[in-house]
Short mmCIF file of C-alpha atoms in Angstrom, two decimals:
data_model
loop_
_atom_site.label_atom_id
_atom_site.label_comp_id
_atom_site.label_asym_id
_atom_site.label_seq_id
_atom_site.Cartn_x
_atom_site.Cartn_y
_atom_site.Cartn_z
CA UNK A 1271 23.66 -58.48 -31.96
CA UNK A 1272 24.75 -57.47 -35.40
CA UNK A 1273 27.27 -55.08 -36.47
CA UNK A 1274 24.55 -52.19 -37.09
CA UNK A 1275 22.42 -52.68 -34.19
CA UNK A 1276 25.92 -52.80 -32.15
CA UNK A 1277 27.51 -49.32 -34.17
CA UNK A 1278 23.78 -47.82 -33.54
CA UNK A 1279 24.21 -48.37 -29.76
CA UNK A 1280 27.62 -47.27 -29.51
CA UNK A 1281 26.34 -44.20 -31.38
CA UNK A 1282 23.46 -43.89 -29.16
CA UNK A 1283 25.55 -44.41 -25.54
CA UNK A 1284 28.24 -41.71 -27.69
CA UNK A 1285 25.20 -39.26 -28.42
CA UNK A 1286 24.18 -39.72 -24.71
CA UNK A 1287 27.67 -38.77 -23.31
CA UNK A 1288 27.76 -36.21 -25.76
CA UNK A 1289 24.74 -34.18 -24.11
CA UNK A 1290 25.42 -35.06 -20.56
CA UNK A 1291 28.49 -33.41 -20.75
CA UNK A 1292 27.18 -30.30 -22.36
CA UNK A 1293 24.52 -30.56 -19.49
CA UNK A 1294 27.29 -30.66 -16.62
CA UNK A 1295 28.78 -27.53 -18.67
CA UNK A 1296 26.24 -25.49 -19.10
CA UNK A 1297 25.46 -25.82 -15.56
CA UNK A 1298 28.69 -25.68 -14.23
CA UNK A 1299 28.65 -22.12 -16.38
CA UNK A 1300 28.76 -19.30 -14.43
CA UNK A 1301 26.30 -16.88 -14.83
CA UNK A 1302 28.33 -14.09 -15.14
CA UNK A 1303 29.66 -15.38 -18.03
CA UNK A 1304 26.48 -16.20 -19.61
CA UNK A 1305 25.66 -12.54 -18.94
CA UNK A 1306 28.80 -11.56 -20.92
CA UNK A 1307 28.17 -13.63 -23.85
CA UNK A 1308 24.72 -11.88 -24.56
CA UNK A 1309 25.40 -9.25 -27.16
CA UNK A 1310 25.06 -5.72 -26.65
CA UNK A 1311 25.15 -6.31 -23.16
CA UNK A 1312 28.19 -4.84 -20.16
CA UNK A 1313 29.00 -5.98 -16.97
CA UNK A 1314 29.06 -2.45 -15.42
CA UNK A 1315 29.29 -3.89 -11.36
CA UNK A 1316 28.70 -6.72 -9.61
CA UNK A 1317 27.88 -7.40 -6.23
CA UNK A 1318 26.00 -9.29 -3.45
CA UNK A 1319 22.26 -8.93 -1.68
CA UNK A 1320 22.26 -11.95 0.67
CA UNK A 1321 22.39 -15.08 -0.69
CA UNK A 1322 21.69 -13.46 -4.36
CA UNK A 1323 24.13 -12.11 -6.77
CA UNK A 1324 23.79 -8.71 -8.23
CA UNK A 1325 24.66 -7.25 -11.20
CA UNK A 1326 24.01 -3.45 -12.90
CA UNK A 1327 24.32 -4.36 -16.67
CA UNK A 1328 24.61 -1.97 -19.80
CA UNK A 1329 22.46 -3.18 -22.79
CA UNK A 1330 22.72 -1.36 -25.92
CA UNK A 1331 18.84 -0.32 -27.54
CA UNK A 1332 18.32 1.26 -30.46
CA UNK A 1333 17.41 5.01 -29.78
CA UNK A 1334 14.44 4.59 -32.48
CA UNK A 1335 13.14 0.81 -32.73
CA UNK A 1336 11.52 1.18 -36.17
CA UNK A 1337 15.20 1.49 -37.20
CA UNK A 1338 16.76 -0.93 -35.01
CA UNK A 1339 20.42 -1.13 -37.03
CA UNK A 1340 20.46 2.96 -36.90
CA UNK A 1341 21.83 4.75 -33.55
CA UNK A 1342 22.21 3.43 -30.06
CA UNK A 1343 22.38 4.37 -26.41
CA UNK A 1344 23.21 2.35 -23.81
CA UNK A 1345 20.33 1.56 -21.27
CA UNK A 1346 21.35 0.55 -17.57
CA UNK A 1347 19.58 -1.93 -15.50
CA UNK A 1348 19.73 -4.23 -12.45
CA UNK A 1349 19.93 -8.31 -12.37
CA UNK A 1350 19.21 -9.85 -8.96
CA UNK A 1351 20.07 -13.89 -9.36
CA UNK A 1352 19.10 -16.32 -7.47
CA UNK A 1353 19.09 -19.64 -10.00
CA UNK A 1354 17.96 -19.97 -13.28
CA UNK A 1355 15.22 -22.19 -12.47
CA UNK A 1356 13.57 -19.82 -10.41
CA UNK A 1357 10.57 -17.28 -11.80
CA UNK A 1358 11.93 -13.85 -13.09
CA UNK A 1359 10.76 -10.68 -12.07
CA UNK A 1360 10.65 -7.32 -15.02
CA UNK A 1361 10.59 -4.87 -12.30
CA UNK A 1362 10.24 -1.53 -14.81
CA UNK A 1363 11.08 1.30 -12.57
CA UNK A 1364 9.15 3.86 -15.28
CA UNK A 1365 12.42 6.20 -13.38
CA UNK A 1366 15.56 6.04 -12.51
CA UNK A 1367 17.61 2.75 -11.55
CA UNK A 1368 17.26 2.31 -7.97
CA UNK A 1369 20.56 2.90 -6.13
CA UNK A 1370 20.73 -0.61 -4.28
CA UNK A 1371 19.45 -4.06 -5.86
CA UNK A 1372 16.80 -5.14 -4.09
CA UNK A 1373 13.95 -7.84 -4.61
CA UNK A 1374 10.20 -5.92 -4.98
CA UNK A 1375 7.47 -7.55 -3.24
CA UNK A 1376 6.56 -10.75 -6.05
CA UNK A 1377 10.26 -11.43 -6.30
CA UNK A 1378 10.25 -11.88 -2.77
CA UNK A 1379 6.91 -13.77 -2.92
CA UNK A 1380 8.07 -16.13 -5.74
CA UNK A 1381 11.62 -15.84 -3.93
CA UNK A 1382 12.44 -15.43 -7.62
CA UNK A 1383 14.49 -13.57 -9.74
CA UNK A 1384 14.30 -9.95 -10.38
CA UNK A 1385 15.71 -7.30 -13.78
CA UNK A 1386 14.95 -3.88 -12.83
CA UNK A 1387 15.48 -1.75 -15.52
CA UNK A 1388 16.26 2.20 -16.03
CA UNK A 1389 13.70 4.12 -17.64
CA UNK A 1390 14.46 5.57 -21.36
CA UNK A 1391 15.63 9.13 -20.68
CA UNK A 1392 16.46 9.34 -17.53
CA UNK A 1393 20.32 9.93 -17.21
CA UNK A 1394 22.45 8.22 -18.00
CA UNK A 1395 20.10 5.71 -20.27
CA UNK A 1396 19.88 8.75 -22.35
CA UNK A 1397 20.72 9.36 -26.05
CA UNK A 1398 23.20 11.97 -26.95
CA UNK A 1399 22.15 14.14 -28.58
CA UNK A 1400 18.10 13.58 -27.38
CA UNK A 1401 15.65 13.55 -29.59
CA UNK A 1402 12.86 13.51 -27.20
CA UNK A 1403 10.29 12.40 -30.26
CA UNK A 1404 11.71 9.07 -29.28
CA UNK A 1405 10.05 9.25 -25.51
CA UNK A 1406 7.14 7.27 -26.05
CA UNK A 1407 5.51 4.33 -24.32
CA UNK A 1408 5.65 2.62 -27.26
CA UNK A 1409 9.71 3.21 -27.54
CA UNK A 1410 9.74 2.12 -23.73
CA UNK A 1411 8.37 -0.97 -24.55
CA UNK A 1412 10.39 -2.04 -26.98
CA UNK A 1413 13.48 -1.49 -24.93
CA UNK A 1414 12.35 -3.77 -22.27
CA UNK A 1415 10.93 -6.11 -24.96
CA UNK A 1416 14.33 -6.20 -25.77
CA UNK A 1417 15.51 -7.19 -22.23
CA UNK A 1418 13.15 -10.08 -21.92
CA UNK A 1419 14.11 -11.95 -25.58
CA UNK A 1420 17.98 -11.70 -24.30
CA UNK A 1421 17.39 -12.88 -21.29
CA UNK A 1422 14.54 -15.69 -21.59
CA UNK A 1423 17.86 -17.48 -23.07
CA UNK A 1424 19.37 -17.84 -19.57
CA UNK A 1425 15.92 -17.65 -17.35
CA UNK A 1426 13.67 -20.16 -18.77
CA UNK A 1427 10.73 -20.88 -16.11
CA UNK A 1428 7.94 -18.53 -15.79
CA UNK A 1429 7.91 -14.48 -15.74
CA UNK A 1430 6.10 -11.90 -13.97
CA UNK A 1431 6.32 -8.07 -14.39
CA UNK A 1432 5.52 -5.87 -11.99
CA UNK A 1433 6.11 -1.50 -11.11
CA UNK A 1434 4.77 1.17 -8.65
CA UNK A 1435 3.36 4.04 -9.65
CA UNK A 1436 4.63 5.32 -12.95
CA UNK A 1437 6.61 2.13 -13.05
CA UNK A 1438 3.39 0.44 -12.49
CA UNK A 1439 2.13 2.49 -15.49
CA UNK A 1440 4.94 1.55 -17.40
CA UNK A 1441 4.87 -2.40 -16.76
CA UNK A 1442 0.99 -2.42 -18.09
CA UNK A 1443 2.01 -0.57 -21.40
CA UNK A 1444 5.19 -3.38 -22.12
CA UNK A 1445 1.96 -5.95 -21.37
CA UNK A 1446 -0.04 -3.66 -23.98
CA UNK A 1447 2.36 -3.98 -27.20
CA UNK A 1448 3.92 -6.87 -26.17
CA UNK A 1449 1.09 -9.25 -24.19
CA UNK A 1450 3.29 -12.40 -23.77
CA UNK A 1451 6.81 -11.43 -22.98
CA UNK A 1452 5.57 -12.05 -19.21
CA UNK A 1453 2.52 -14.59 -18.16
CA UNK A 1454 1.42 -11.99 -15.97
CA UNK A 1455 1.74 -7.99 -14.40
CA UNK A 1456 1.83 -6.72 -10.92
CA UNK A 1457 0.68 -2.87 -11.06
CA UNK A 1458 0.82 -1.03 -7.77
CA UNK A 1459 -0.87 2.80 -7.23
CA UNK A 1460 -0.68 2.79 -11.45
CA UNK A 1461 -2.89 5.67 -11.98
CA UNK A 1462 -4.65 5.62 -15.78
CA UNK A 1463 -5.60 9.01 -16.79
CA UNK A 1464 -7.61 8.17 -19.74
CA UNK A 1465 -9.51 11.48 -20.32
CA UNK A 1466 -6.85 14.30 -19.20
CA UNK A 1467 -8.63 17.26 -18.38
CA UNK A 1468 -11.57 15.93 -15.74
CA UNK A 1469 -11.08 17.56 -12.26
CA UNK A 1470 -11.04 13.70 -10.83
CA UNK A 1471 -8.07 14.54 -8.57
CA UNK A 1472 -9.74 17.53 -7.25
CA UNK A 1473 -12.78 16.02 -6.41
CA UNK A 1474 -11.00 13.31 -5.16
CA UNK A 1475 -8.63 15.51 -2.95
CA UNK A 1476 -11.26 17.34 -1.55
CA UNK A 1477 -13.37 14.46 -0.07
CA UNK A 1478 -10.16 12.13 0.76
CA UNK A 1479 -10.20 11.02 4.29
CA UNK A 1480 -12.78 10.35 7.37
CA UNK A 1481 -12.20 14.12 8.18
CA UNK A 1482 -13.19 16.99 6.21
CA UNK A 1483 -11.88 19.15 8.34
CA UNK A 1484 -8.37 17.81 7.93
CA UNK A 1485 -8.92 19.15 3.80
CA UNK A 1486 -9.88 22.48 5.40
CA UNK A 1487 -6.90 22.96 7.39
CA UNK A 1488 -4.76 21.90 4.24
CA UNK A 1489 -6.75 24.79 2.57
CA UNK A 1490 -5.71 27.01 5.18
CA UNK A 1491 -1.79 26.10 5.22
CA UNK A 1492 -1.79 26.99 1.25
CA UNK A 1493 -3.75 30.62 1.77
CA UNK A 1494 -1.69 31.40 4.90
CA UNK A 1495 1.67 30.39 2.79
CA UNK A 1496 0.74 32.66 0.02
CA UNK A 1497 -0.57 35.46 2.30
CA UNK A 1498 3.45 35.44 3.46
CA UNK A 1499 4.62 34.31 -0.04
CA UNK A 1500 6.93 37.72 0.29
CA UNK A 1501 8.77 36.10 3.21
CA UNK A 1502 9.19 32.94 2.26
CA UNK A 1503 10.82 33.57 -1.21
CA UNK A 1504 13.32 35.55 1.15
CA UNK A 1505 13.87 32.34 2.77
CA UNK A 1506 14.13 30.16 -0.41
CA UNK A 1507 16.59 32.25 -2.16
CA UNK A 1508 19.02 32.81 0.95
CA UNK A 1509 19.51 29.01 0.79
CA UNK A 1510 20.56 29.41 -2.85
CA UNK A 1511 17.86 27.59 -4.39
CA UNK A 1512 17.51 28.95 -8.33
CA UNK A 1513 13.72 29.37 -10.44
CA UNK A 1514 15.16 29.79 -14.15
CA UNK A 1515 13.19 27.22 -15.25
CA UNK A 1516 9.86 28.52 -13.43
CA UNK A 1517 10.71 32.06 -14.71
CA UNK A 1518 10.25 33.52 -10.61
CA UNK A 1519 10.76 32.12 -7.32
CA UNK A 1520 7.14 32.95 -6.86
CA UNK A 1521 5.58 30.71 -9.58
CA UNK A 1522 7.27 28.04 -8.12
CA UNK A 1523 6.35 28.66 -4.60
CA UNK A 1524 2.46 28.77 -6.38
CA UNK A 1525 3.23 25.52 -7.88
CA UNK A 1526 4.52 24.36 -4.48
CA UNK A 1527 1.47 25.10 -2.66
CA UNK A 1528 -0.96 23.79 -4.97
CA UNK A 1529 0.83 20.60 -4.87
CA UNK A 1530 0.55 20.26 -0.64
CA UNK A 1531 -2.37 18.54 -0.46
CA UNK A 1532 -1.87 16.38 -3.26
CA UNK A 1533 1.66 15.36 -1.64
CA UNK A 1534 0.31 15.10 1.65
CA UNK A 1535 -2.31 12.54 0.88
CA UNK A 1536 0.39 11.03 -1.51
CA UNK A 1537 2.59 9.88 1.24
CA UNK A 1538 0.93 10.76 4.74
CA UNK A 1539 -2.10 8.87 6.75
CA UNK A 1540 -5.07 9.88 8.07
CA UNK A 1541 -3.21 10.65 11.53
CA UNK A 1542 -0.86 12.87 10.54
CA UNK A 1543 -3.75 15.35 10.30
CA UNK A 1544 -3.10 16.59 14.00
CA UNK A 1545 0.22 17.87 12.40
CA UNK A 1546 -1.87 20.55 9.61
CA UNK A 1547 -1.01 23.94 10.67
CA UNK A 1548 -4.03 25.87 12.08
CA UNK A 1549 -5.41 29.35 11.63
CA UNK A 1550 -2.80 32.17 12.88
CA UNK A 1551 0.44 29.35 12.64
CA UNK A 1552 3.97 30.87 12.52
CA UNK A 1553 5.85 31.08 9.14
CA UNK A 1554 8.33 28.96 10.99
CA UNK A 1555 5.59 26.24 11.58
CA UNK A 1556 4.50 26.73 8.07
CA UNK A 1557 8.10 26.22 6.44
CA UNK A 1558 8.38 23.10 9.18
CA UNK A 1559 5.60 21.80 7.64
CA UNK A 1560 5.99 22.33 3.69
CA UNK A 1561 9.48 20.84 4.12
CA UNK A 1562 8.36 17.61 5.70
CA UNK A 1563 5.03 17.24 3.33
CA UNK A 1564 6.51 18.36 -0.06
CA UNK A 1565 10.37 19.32 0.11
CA UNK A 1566 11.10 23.11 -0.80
CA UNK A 1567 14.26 21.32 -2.18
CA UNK A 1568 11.91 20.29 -5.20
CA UNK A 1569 10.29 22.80 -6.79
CA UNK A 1570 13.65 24.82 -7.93
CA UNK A 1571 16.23 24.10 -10.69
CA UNK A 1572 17.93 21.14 -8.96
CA UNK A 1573 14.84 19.48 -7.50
CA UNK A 1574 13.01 19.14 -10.79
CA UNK A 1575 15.46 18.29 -13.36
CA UNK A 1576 16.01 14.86 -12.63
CA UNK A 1577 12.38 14.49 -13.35
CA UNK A 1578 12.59 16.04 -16.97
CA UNK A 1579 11.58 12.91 -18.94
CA UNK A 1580 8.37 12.11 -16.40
CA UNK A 1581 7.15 15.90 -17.04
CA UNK A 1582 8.08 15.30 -21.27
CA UNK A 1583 5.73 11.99 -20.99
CA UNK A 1584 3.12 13.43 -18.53
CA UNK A 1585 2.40 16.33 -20.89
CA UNK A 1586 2.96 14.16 -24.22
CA UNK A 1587 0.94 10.97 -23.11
CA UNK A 1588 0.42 9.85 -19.89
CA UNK A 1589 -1.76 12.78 -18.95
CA UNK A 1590 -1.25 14.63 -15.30
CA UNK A 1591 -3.66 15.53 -12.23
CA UNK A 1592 -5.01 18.84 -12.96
CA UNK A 1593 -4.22 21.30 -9.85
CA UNK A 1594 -7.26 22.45 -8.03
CA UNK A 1595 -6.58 26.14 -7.30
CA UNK A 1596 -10.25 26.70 -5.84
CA UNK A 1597 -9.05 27.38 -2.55
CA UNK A 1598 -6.56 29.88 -3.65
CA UNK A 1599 -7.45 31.50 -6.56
CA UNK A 1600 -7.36 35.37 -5.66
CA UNK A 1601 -4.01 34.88 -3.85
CA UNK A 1602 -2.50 33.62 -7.39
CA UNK A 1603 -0.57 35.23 -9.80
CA UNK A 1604 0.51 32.77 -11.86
CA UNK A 1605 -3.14 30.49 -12.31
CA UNK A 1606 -2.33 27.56 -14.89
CA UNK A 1607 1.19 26.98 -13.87
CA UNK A 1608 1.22 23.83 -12.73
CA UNK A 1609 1.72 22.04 -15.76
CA UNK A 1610 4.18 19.81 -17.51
CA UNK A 1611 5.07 22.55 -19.64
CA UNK A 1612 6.26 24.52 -16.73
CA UNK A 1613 8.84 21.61 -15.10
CA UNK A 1614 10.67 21.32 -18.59
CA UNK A 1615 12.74 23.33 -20.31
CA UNK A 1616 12.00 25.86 -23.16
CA UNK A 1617 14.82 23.95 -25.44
CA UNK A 1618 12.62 20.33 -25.44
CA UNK A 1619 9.80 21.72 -27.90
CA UNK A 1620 6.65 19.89 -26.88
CA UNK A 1621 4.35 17.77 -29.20
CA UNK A 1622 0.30 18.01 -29.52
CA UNK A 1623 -0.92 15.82 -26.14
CA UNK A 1624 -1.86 12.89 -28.06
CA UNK A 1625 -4.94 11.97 -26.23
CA UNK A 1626 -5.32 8.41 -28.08
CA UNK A 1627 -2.38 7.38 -26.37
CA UNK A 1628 -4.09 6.49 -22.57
CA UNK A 1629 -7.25 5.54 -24.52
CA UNK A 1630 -6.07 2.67 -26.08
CA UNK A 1631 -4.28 1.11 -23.16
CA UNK A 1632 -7.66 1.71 -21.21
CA UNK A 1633 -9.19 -0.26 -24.07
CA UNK A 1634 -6.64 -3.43 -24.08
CA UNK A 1635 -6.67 -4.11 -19.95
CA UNK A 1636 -11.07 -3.95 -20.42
CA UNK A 1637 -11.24 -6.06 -23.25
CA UNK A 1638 -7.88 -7.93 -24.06
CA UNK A 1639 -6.19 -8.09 -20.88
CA UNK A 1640 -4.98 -10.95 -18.90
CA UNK A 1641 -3.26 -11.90 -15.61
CA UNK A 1642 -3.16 -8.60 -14.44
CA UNK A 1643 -3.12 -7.58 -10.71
CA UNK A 1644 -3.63 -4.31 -9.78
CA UNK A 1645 -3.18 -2.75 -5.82
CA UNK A 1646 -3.84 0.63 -4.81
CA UNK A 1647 -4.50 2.79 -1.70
CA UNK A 1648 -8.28 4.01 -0.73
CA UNK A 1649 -6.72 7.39 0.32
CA UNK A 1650 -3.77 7.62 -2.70
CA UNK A 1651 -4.88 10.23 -4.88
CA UNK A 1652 -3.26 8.57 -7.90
CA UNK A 1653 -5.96 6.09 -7.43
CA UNK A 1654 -8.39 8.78 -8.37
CA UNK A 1655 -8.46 7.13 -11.46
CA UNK A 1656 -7.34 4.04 -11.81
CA UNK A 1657 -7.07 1.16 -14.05
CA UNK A 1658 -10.51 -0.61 -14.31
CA UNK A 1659 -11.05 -4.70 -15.55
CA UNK A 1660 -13.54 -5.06 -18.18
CA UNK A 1661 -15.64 -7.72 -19.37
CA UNK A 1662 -12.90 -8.73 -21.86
CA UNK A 1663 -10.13 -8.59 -19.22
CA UNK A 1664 -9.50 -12.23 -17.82
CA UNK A 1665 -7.80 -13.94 -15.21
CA UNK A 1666 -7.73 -10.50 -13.37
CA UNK A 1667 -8.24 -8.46 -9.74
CA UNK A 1668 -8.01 -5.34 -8.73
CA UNK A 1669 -7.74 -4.68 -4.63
CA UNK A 1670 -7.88 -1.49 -2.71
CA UNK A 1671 -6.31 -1.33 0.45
CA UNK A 1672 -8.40 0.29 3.60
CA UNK A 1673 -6.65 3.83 3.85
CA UNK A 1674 -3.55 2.97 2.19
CA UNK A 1675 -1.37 5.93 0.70
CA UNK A 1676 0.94 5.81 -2.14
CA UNK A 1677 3.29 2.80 -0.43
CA UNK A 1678 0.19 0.39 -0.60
CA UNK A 1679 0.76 -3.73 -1.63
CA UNK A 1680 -0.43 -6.57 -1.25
CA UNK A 1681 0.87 -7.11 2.77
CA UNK A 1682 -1.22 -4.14 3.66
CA UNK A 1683 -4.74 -5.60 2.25
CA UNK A 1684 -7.12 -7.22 4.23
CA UNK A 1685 -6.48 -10.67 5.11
CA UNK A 1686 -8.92 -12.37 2.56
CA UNK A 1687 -7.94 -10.13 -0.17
CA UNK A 1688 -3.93 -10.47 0.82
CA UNK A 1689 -4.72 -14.03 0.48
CA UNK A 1690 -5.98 -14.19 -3.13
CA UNK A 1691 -3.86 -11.60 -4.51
CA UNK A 1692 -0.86 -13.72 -3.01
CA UNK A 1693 -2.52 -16.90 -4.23
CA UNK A 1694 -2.64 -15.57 -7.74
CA UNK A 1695 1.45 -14.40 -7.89
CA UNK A 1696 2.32 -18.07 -6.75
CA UNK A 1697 -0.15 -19.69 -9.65
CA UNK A 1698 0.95 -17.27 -12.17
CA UNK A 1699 4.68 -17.66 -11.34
CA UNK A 1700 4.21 -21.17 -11.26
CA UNK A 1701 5.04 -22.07 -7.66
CA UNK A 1702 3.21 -23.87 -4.49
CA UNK A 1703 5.07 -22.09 -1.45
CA UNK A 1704 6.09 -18.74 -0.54
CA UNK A 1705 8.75 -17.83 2.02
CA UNK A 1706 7.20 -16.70 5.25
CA UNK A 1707 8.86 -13.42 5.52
CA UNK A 1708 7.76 -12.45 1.79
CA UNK A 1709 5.39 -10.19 2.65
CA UNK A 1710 6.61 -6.77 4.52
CA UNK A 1711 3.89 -5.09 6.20
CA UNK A 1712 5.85 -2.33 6.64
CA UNK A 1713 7.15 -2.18 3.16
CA UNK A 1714 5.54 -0.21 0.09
CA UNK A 1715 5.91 -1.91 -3.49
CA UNK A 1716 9.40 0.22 -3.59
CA UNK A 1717 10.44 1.47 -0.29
CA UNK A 1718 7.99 4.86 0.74
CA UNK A 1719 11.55 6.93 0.79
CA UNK A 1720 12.92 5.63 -2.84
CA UNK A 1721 9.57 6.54 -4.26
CA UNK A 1722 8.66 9.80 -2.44
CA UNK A 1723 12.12 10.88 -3.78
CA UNK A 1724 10.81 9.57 -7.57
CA UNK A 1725 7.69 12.01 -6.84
CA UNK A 1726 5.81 9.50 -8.77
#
């Protein structure tokens, strides 16, 4: 061997050693530290959720993204990790971050890796001052666009996104402006209110069910409510409950009731039924009732602040179910409250609905969407209008499960459907097997609880 071809191997065998030692570093890396390194990004807590580590993080997003070196606010969010080969899970909350870190339903599936992250404007990932122009779903998106390009870095196999209800919502409008930061989107009970002011959720709340009369008795409860409305706001202000924002304790108790059936549907079953009030019921069995459906903690100061940025983006964008006040028209005095407008305060001024905003997200999942899997419930009236595949969408299903409510997935379908929608996660996510206790019968997409105190 001559003296190059023996200096070109000893380079070679030097070059070799070279990268399996950066190999056995990187891996021997922790990943909190790689965490760290990211900029822009804080280590706010770290903890454990059986054998994975968790993390809430602080990344710093620019409040406007067309000016992304201008003012920031620090947006929290959630890292469950399990290894950095495994799949990753966006789990976009479209809320608040939940309080524990826990796996959704195609993390567990994939037994993958899971980011959940806090909604834009919900406190504390809120700018100070607010300018609430920057609330869009087009701002949204760009924060977790951000997200995914700083962490791709560390997670490098394949990655799903996936949200229920509003968070749902929200993981199809990332897919919309930004279609390949994930290979493919989970949406569960994501309503799509492309044309605002149809009466779809009253039509669909007055034929909901195998049992009209059930709807009746619902009817009944709100007229019988009002009829003691006198009463009840007694009631509501001795437990210190405050209506600034509604401007009277009795718009909000109007709002309140027109909501009933609506929430009732939202998170109860066909059975619960036998529980509706009859004609002639007690105002104790009435406020039994209200408090278990709907929550007269909500509708008051307290209750609906949290929920300030959903109302701003309802009424700006997303669109909202128009209350059907059929039923109880002559008993109101307040008809057209139950509005956006009315859950927000004076201060945030309101922009013109911008009604192109739904339309063209409607218009990407028919004709440019792909990988998408969407779940809702037969009885859920958010599913009163729902997300629909077109002719241009590809790769894509849609499932409905039998009498499902607002906690419906993919363990609730029927078996043949459960089977394909399951079969699709694994091939999208890239893997052959999935754990056998992935799939939680009696688990919603979130937990029923975490998102019946969301509203959403």
């Amino acid at each position: 061997m001559n003296r190059l071809a023996r200096s070109l191997l000893a380079f070679g065998l030097a070059s070799a050693q070279v990268v399996a030692t950066a190999a056995v570093v990187s891996a021997a890396q922790d990943i909190k530290d790689r965490i760290a390194a990211i900029p822009g990004v804080r280590i706010i807590s770290e903890g454990t959720s059986g054998a994975a580590r968790t993390f809430v993080l602080g990344i710093q997003q620019p409040v406007d993204h067309r000016r992304p070196r201008g003012t920031k606010f620090e947006q929290r969010f959630s890292l469950l990790h399990k290894a950095e080969s495994k799949p990753m899970v966006l789990h976009t909350t479209g809320y608040n971050l939940p309080g524990t870190v826990s796996p959704s339903e195609p993390a567990r599936l994939v037994d993958g890796n899971q980011i959940s992250v806090e909604q834009r404007f919900f406190t504390p990932s809120r700018p100070e001052p607010a300018d609430w122009d920057d609330l869009n779903i087009w701002q949204a998106a760009g924060d977790h666009h951000r997200i995914v390009a700083a962490f791709k870095k560390i997670y490098g196999a394949r990655w799903l996104s996936t949200g229920a209800s509003k968070g749902g919502m929200t993981s199809i409008y990332h897919r919309r402006f930004f279609p390949r930061d994930v290979d493919a989107t989970i949406a569960y009970v994501a309503p799509n209110d492309v044309v605002n002011d149809r009466d779809v959720y009253g039509e669909f709340i007055r034929e909901v069910g195998n049992d009209p009369t059930c709807n009746r008795r619902l009817e009944g409860v709100q007229r019988q409510i009002l009829q003691h409305r006198d009463e009840i706001v007694s009631r509501l202000e001795a437990k210190g409950y405050t209506y600034e924002q509604f401007g009277s304790a009795h718009k909000a108790l109007e709002i309140l009731v027109l909501d009933t059936p609506f929430t009732f549907w939202q998170y109860g079953t066909q059975e619960q039924c036998a529980l509706v009030p009859g004609t002639g019921a007690s105002v104790d069995d009435l406020w039994t009732f209200i408090d278990k459906t709907v929550g007269w903690d909500f509708y008051n100061d307290a209750g609906v602040a949290p929920y300030t940025a959903y109302y701003y983006q309802a009424g700006t964008q997303l669109g909202w179910p128009e209350a059907d006040e059929s039923a109880v028209r002559d008993l109101l005095r307040h008809p057209g409250s139950s509005v956006p407008r009315s859950m927000v305060s004076p201060d945030i001024r309101f922009p013109r609905f911008d009604r192109s905003a739904m339309r063209d997200v409607d218009s990407w999942v028919r004709y440019q969407g792909s990988r998408l899997l969407f779940v809702n419930g037969q009885n859920d009236p958010w599913s009163a209008e729902p997300f629909q595949l077109g002719r241009g969408t590809r790769d894509s299903l849609s499932f409905t499960v039998p009498g499902g409510n607002h906690g419906s997935n993919i363990a609730k379908l029927p078996e043949k459907e459960r089977a394909a929608a399951t079969a699709a996660v694994l091939r999208w996510a890239g893997v052959s097997a999935a754990p056998v206790a992935a799939l939680a019968v009696d688990e919603g997409p979130d937990s029923l609880d975490a998102l019946r105190a969301r509203r959403g």
